[in-house]
Amino acid sequence: MNQPIYLFTRYERLWHWFQVVIITLLIVTGLEVHGSFSLMGFETAARVHNLSGIAWAVAFAFFAFWIATTGEWKHYIPTTRKMALVVRHYAVGIFKGEPHPVPATERAKHNPLQRIVYLLFSALLLPSQMITGFLYYTINTRTDFMADVGLKAIAVLHTFGALLVLAFIIMHVYMITTGPTVFSHLKAMITGWER
């Protein structure tokens, strides 16, 4: 058995689980605002959605500061080195019980595919959701701007982004079950230790 390594700091784990709560709230309330179901009522759902979005944006600013000042950004630098091996592993090797070709280390927490996906998620998708959400939130104070850009375009972008976030979550939840045991990756995000 491999030696356990400490991969995720307390801050990373808190940030991760905070996002789980916030993104869940945003998806549920966003669906309710869209009229998909009625759980808490439109006004309450819209208020919770807006407050959750603001909380997420503030926390994201802290995350950006943390990642920039601690050197953690190095774990997100994209690379294509061994990418073909990782893609092959997820397409075929994982189903044959083959070991991962790029195991996590303290110097490289994420494999090449994770680096690209997490970078795109954190640097493009999340800010895009926050910007389009902010434009929605301030719609009544930005009528000239909204006339130029169009509320419908912003609505479509925000909804499409939400669907991408949901797709990421589904894949992410599936991938955490692919460790040595079904719960080993989940346990790592609770304790910080990867085995």
C-alpha positions as a LaTeX table, in Angstrom:
\begin{tabular}{lrrr}
\hline
Residue & $x$ (\AA) & $y$ (\AA) & $z$ (\AA) \\
\hline
Met1 & 0.00 & 0.00 & 0.00 \\
Asn2 & 1.23 & 3.49 & $-0.84$ \\
Gln3 & 2.22 & 5.87 & 1.90 \\
Pro4 & $-0.46$ & 8.47 & 2.61 \\
Ile5 & 0.37 & 12.00 & 1.50 \\
Tyr6 & $-1.12$ & 15.22 & 2.77 \\
Leu7 & $-2.60$ & 16.81 & $-0.35$ \\
Phe8 & $-5.35$ & 19.16 & 0.76 \\
Thr9 & $-4.89$ & 21.84 & 3.40 \\
Arg10 & $-7.63$ & 22.81 & 5.81 \\
Tyr11 & $-8.32$ & 25.92 & 3.73 \\
Glu12 & $-8.65$ & 23.89 & 0.50 \\
Arg13 & $-11.07$ & 21.50 & 2.15 \\
Leu14 & $-13.15$ & 24.31 & 3.65 \\
Trp15 & $-13.21$ & 26.08 & 0.25 \\
His16 & $-14.26$ & 22.86 & $-1.45$ \\
Trp17 & $-17.11$ & 22.11 & 0.98 \\
Phe18 & $-18.21$ & 25.75 & 1.03 \\
Gln19 & $-18.53$ & 25.54 & $-2.74$ \\
Val20 & $-20.54$ & 22.32 & $-2.43$ \\
Val21 & $-23.08$ & 24.14 & $-0.24$ \\
Ile22 & $-23.11$ & 27.37 & $-2.27$ \\
Ile23 & $-23.32$ & 25.69 & $-5.69$ \\
Thr24 & $-26.10$ & 23.40 & $-4.45$ \\
Leu25 & $-28.02$ & 26.44 & $-3.21$ \\
Leu26 & $-27.42$ & 28.27 & $-6.48$ \\
Ile27 & $-28.57$ & 25.36 & $-8.63$ \\
Val28 & $-31.67$ & 24.63 & $-6.54$ \\
Thr29 & $-32.71$ & 28.28 & $-6.27$ \\
Gly30 & $-31.81$ & 28.93 & $-9.92$ \\
Leu31 & $-34.07$ & 26.09 & $-11.02$ \\
Glu32 & $-36.85$ & 27.45 & $-8.83$ \\
Val33 & $-36.43$ & 30.97 & $-10.22$ \\
His34 & $-36.74$ & 29.42 & $-13.69$ \\
Gly35 & $-40.01$ & 27.83 & $-12.60$ \\
Ser36 & $-38.81$ & 24.22 & $-12.65$ \\
Phe37 & $-40.46$ & 23.56 & $-9.28$ \\
Ser38 & $-41.71$ & 25.38 & $-6.20$ \\
Leu39 & $-39.85$ & 24.77 & $-2.97$ \\
Met40 & $-39.54$ & 28.12 & $-1.22$ \\
Gly41 & $-41.35$ & 30.50 & $-3.54$ \\
Phe42 & $-39.96$ & 32.75 & $-6.26$ \\
Glu43 & $-39.09$ & 35.76 & $-4.06$ \\
Thr44 & $-37.30$ & 33.71 & $-1.40$ \\
Ala45 & $-35.51$ & 31.63 & $-4.05$ \\
Ala46 & $-34.36$ & 34.79 & $-5.86$ \\
Arg47 & $-33.15$ & 36.35 & $-2.59$ \\
Val48 & $-31.28$ & 33.17 & $-1.53$ \\
His49 & $-29.82$ & 32.87 & $-5.04$ \\
Asn50 & $-28.55$ & 36.47 & $-5.00$ \\
Leu51 & $-27.09$ & 36.20 & $-1.49$ \\
Ser52 & $-25.44$ & 32.89 & $-2.34$ \\
Gly53 & $-23.95$ & 34.42 & $-5.47$ \\
Ile54 & $-22.54$ & 37.35 & $-3.50$ \\
Ala55 & $-21.11$ & 34.99 & $-0.86$ \\
Trp56 & $-19.54$ & 32.88 & $-3.61$ \\
Ala57 & $-17.97$ & 35.93 & $-5.27$ \\
Val58 & $-16.48$ & 37.14 & $-1.98$ \\
Ala59 & $-15.14$ & 33.67 & $-1.18$ \\
Phe60 & $-13.77$ & 33.39 & $-4.72$ \\
Ala61 & $-11.81$ & 36.62 & $-4.21$ \\
Phe62 & $-10.24$ & 35.10 & $-1.08$ \\
Phe63 & $-9.51$ & 31.90 & $-3.03$ \\
Ala64 & $-7.82$ & 33.88 & $-5.83$ \\
Phe65 & $-5.71$ & 35.75 & $-3.26$ \\
Trp66 & $-4.83$ & 32.50 & $-1.47$ \\
Ile67 & $-3.86$ & 30.65 & $-4.63$ \\
Ala68 & $-1.73$ & 33.58 & $-5.84$ \\
Thr69 & 0.12 & 34.12 & $-2.56$ \\
Thr70 & 0.74 & 30.53 & $-1.46$ \\
Gly71 & 2.17 & 29.11 & $-4.67$ \\
Glu72 & $-0.79$ & 26.74 & $-5.06$ \\
Trp73 & $-1.29$ & 28.15 & $-8.55$ \\
Lys74 & 1.52 & 25.83 & $-9.67$ \\
His75 & $-0.85$ & 22.87 & $-9.35$ \\
Tyr76 & $-3.09$ & 24.37 & $-12.05$ \\
Ile77 & $-0.50$ & 25.06 & $-14.75$ \\
Pro78 & $-1.73$ & 23.09 & $-17.76$ \\
Thr79 & 0.48 & 20.45 & $-19.30$ \\
Thr80 & 0.04 & 17.92 & $-22.06$ \\
Arg81 & 2.83 & 15.74 & $-20.70$ \\
Lys82 & 1.32 & 12.29 & $-20.09$ \\
Met83 & $-2.11$ & 13.58 & $-21.16$ \\
Ala84 & $-2.59$ & 10.69 & $-23.61$ \\
Leu85 & $-1.86$ & 8.21 & $-20.82$ \\
Val86 & $-4.42$ & 9.86 & $-18.54$ \\
Val87 & $-7.10$ & 9.96 & $-21.24$ \\
Arg88 & $-6.42$ & 6.30 & $-22.07$ \\
His89 & $-6.65$ & 5.44 & $-18.38$ \\
Tyr90 & $-10.05$ & 7.10 & $-17.98$ \\
Ala91 & $-11.32$ & 5.60 & $-21.25$ \\
Val92 & $-10.02$ & 2.04 & $-20.82$ \\
Gly93 & $-7.53$ & 1.43 & $-18.00$ \\
Ile94 & $-9.83$ & 2.41 & $-15.17$ \\
Phe95 & $-12.26$ & $-0.35$ & $-16.19$ \\
Lys96 & $-9.44$ & $-2.92$ & $-16.20$ \\
Gly97 & $-8.26$ & $-1.99$ & $-12.71$ \\
Glu98 & $-5.00$ & $-0.51$ & $-14.00$ \\
Pro99 & $-3.16$ & 1.92 & $-11.70$ \\
His100 & $-3.39$ & 5.60 & $-12.51$ \\
Pro101 & $-0.49$ & 6.62 & $-14.79$ \\
Val102 & $-0.03$ & 9.96 & $-12.98$ \\
Pro103 & $-0.61$ & 9.49 & $-9.25$ \\
Ala104 & $-1.04$ & 12.58 & $-7.09$ \\
Thr105 & 2.04 & 13.85 & $-5.28$ \\
Glu106 & 2.69 & 16.79 & $-2.99$ \\
Arg107 & 4.41 & 18.55 & $-5.93$ \\
Ala108 & 1.64 & 17.74 & $-8.43$ \\
Lys109 & $-1.77$ & 17.31 & $-6.83$ \\
His110 & $-3.60$ & 17.08 & $-10.13$ \\
Asn111 & $-3.03$ & 15.03 & $-13.26$ \\
Pro112 & $-2.83$ & 16.79 & $-16.66$ \\
Leu113 & $-6.55$ & 16.41 & $-17.40$ \\
Gln114 & $-7.56$ & 17.66 & $-13.94$ \\
Arg115 & $-5.26$ & 20.67 & $-14.31$ \\
Ile116 & $-6.93$ & 21.76 & $-17.53$ \\
Val117 & $-10.47$ & 21.11 & $-16.30$ \\
Tyr118 & $-9.94$ & 22.82 & $-12.92$ \\
Leu119 & $-8.19$ & 25.78 & $-14.56$ \\
Leu120 & $-11.02$ & 26.26 & $-17.06$ \\
Phe121 & $-13.59$ & 25.85 & $-14.28$ \\
Ser122 & $-11.88$ & 28.32 & $-11.92$ \\
Ala123 & $-10.53$ & 30.86 & $-14.40$ \\
Leu124 & $-13.33$ & 30.96 & $-16.98$ \\
Leu125 & $-16.58$ & 29.29 & $-15.96$ \\
Leu126 & $-16.88$ & 30.54 & $-12.37$ \\
Pro127 & $-16.00$ & 34.17 & $-13.20$ \\
Ser128 & $-18.38$ & 34.04 & $-16.18$ \\
Gln129 & $-21.19$ & 32.86 & $-13.89$ \\
Met130 & $-20.38$ & 35.58 & $-11.38$ \\
Ile131 & $-20.27$ & 38.31 & $-14.04$ \\
Thr132 & $-23.51$ & 37.28 & $-15.74$ \\
Gly133 & $-25.12$ & 36.81 & $-12.32$ \\
Phe134 & $-23.99$ & 40.30 & $-11.30$ \\
Leu135 & $-25.42$ & 41.74 & $-14.53$ \\
Tyr136 & $-28.72$ & 40.03 & $-13.73$ \\
Tyr137 & $-28.60$ & 41.27 & $-10.13$ \\
Thr138 & $-28.06$ & 44.88 & $-11.21$ \\
Ile139 & $-30.49$ & 44.82 & $-14.14$ \\
Asn140 & $-32.66$ & 47.63 & $-12.76$ \\
Thr141 & $-29.70$ & 49.98 & $-12.42$ \\
Arg142 & $-28.13$ & 49.23 & $-15.81$ \\
Thr143 & $-30.98$ & 49.68 & $-18.27$ \\
Asp144 & $-28.86$ & 51.38 & $-20.98$ \\
Phe145 & $-26.27$ & 48.63 & $-20.79$ \\
Met146 & $-28.95$ & 45.96 & $-20.85$ \\
Ala147 & $-30.49$ & 47.51 & $-23.93$ \\
Asp148 & $-27.12$ & 47.26 & $-25.69$ \\
Val149 & $-26.14$ & 43.76 & $-24.59$ \\
Gly150 & $-29.57$ & 42.28 & $-24.16$ \\
Leu151 & $-31.08$ & 40.60 & $-21.16$ \\
Lys152 & $-31.84$ & 37.51 & $-23.20$ \\
Ala153 & $-28.18$ & 37.02 & $-24.13$ \\
Ile154 & $-27.13$ & 37.32 & $-20.50$ \\
Ala155 & $-29.89$ & 34.93 & $-19.44$ \\
Val156 & $-28.80$ & 32.36 & $-22.02$ \\
Leu157 & $-25.12$ & 32.67 & $-21.03$ \\
His158 & $-25.93$ & 32.37 & $-17.32$ \\
Thr159 & $-28.19$ & 29.36 & $-17.85$ \\
Phe160 & $-25.69$ & 27.66 & $-20.17$ \\
Gly161 & $-22.94$ & 28.27 & $-17.60$ \\
Ala162 & $-25.14$ & 26.74 & $-14.89$ \\
Leu163 & $-25.61$ & 23.65 & $-17.06$ \\
Leu164 & $-21.83$ & 23.40 & $-17.49$ \\
Val165 & $-21.38$ & 23.67 & $-13.71$ \\
Leu166 & $-23.97$ & 20.91 & $-13.24$ \\
Ala167 & $-22.20$ & 18.72 & $-15.82$ \\
Phe168 & $-18.90$ & 19.32 & $-13.99$ \\
Ile169 & $-20.50$ & 18.29 & $-10.69$ \\
Ile170 & $-21.92$ & 15.08 & $-12.13$ \\
Met171 & $-18.53$ & 14.13 & $-13.60$ \\
His172 & $-16.72$ & 15.21 & $-10.43$ \\
Val173 & $-18.96$ & 13.09 & $-8.19$ \\
Tyr174 & $-18.48$ & 10.11 & $-10.50$ \\
Met175 & $-14.70$ & 10.56 & $-10.57$ \\
Ile176 & $-14.39$ & 10.62 & $-6.78$ \\
Thr177 & $-15.67$ & 7.03 & $-6.77$ \\
Thr178 & $-12.81$ & 5.82 & $-8.99$ \\
Gly179 & $-10.09$ & 5.68 & $-6.34$ \\
Pro180 & $-8.67$ & 2.56 & $-4.70$ \\
Thr181 & $-11.98$ & 2.37 & $-2.83$ \\
Val182 & $-15.28$ & 4.06 & $-3.61$ \\
Phe183 & $-14.79$ & 6.60 & $-0.81$ \\
Ser184 & $-11.00$ & 7.08 & $-0.77$ \\
His185 & $-11.00$ & 10.32 & $-2.78$ \\
Leu186 & $-13.94$ & 11.65 & $-0.75$ \\
Lys187 & $-12.07$ & 10.81 & 2.44 \\
Ala188 & $-9.06$ & 12.75 & 1.13 \\
Met189 & $-11.22$ & 15.86 & 0.77 \\
Ile190 & $-12.41$ & 15.41 & 4.35 \\
Thr191 & $-9.09$ & 14.59 & 6.04 \\
Gly192 & $-6.58$ & 16.05 & 3.59 \\
Trp193 & $-4.75$ & 12.73 & 3.29 \\
Glu194 & $-4.65$ & 10.81 & 0.00 \\
Arg195 & $-3.74$ & 7.13 & 0.11 \\
\hline
\end{tabular}
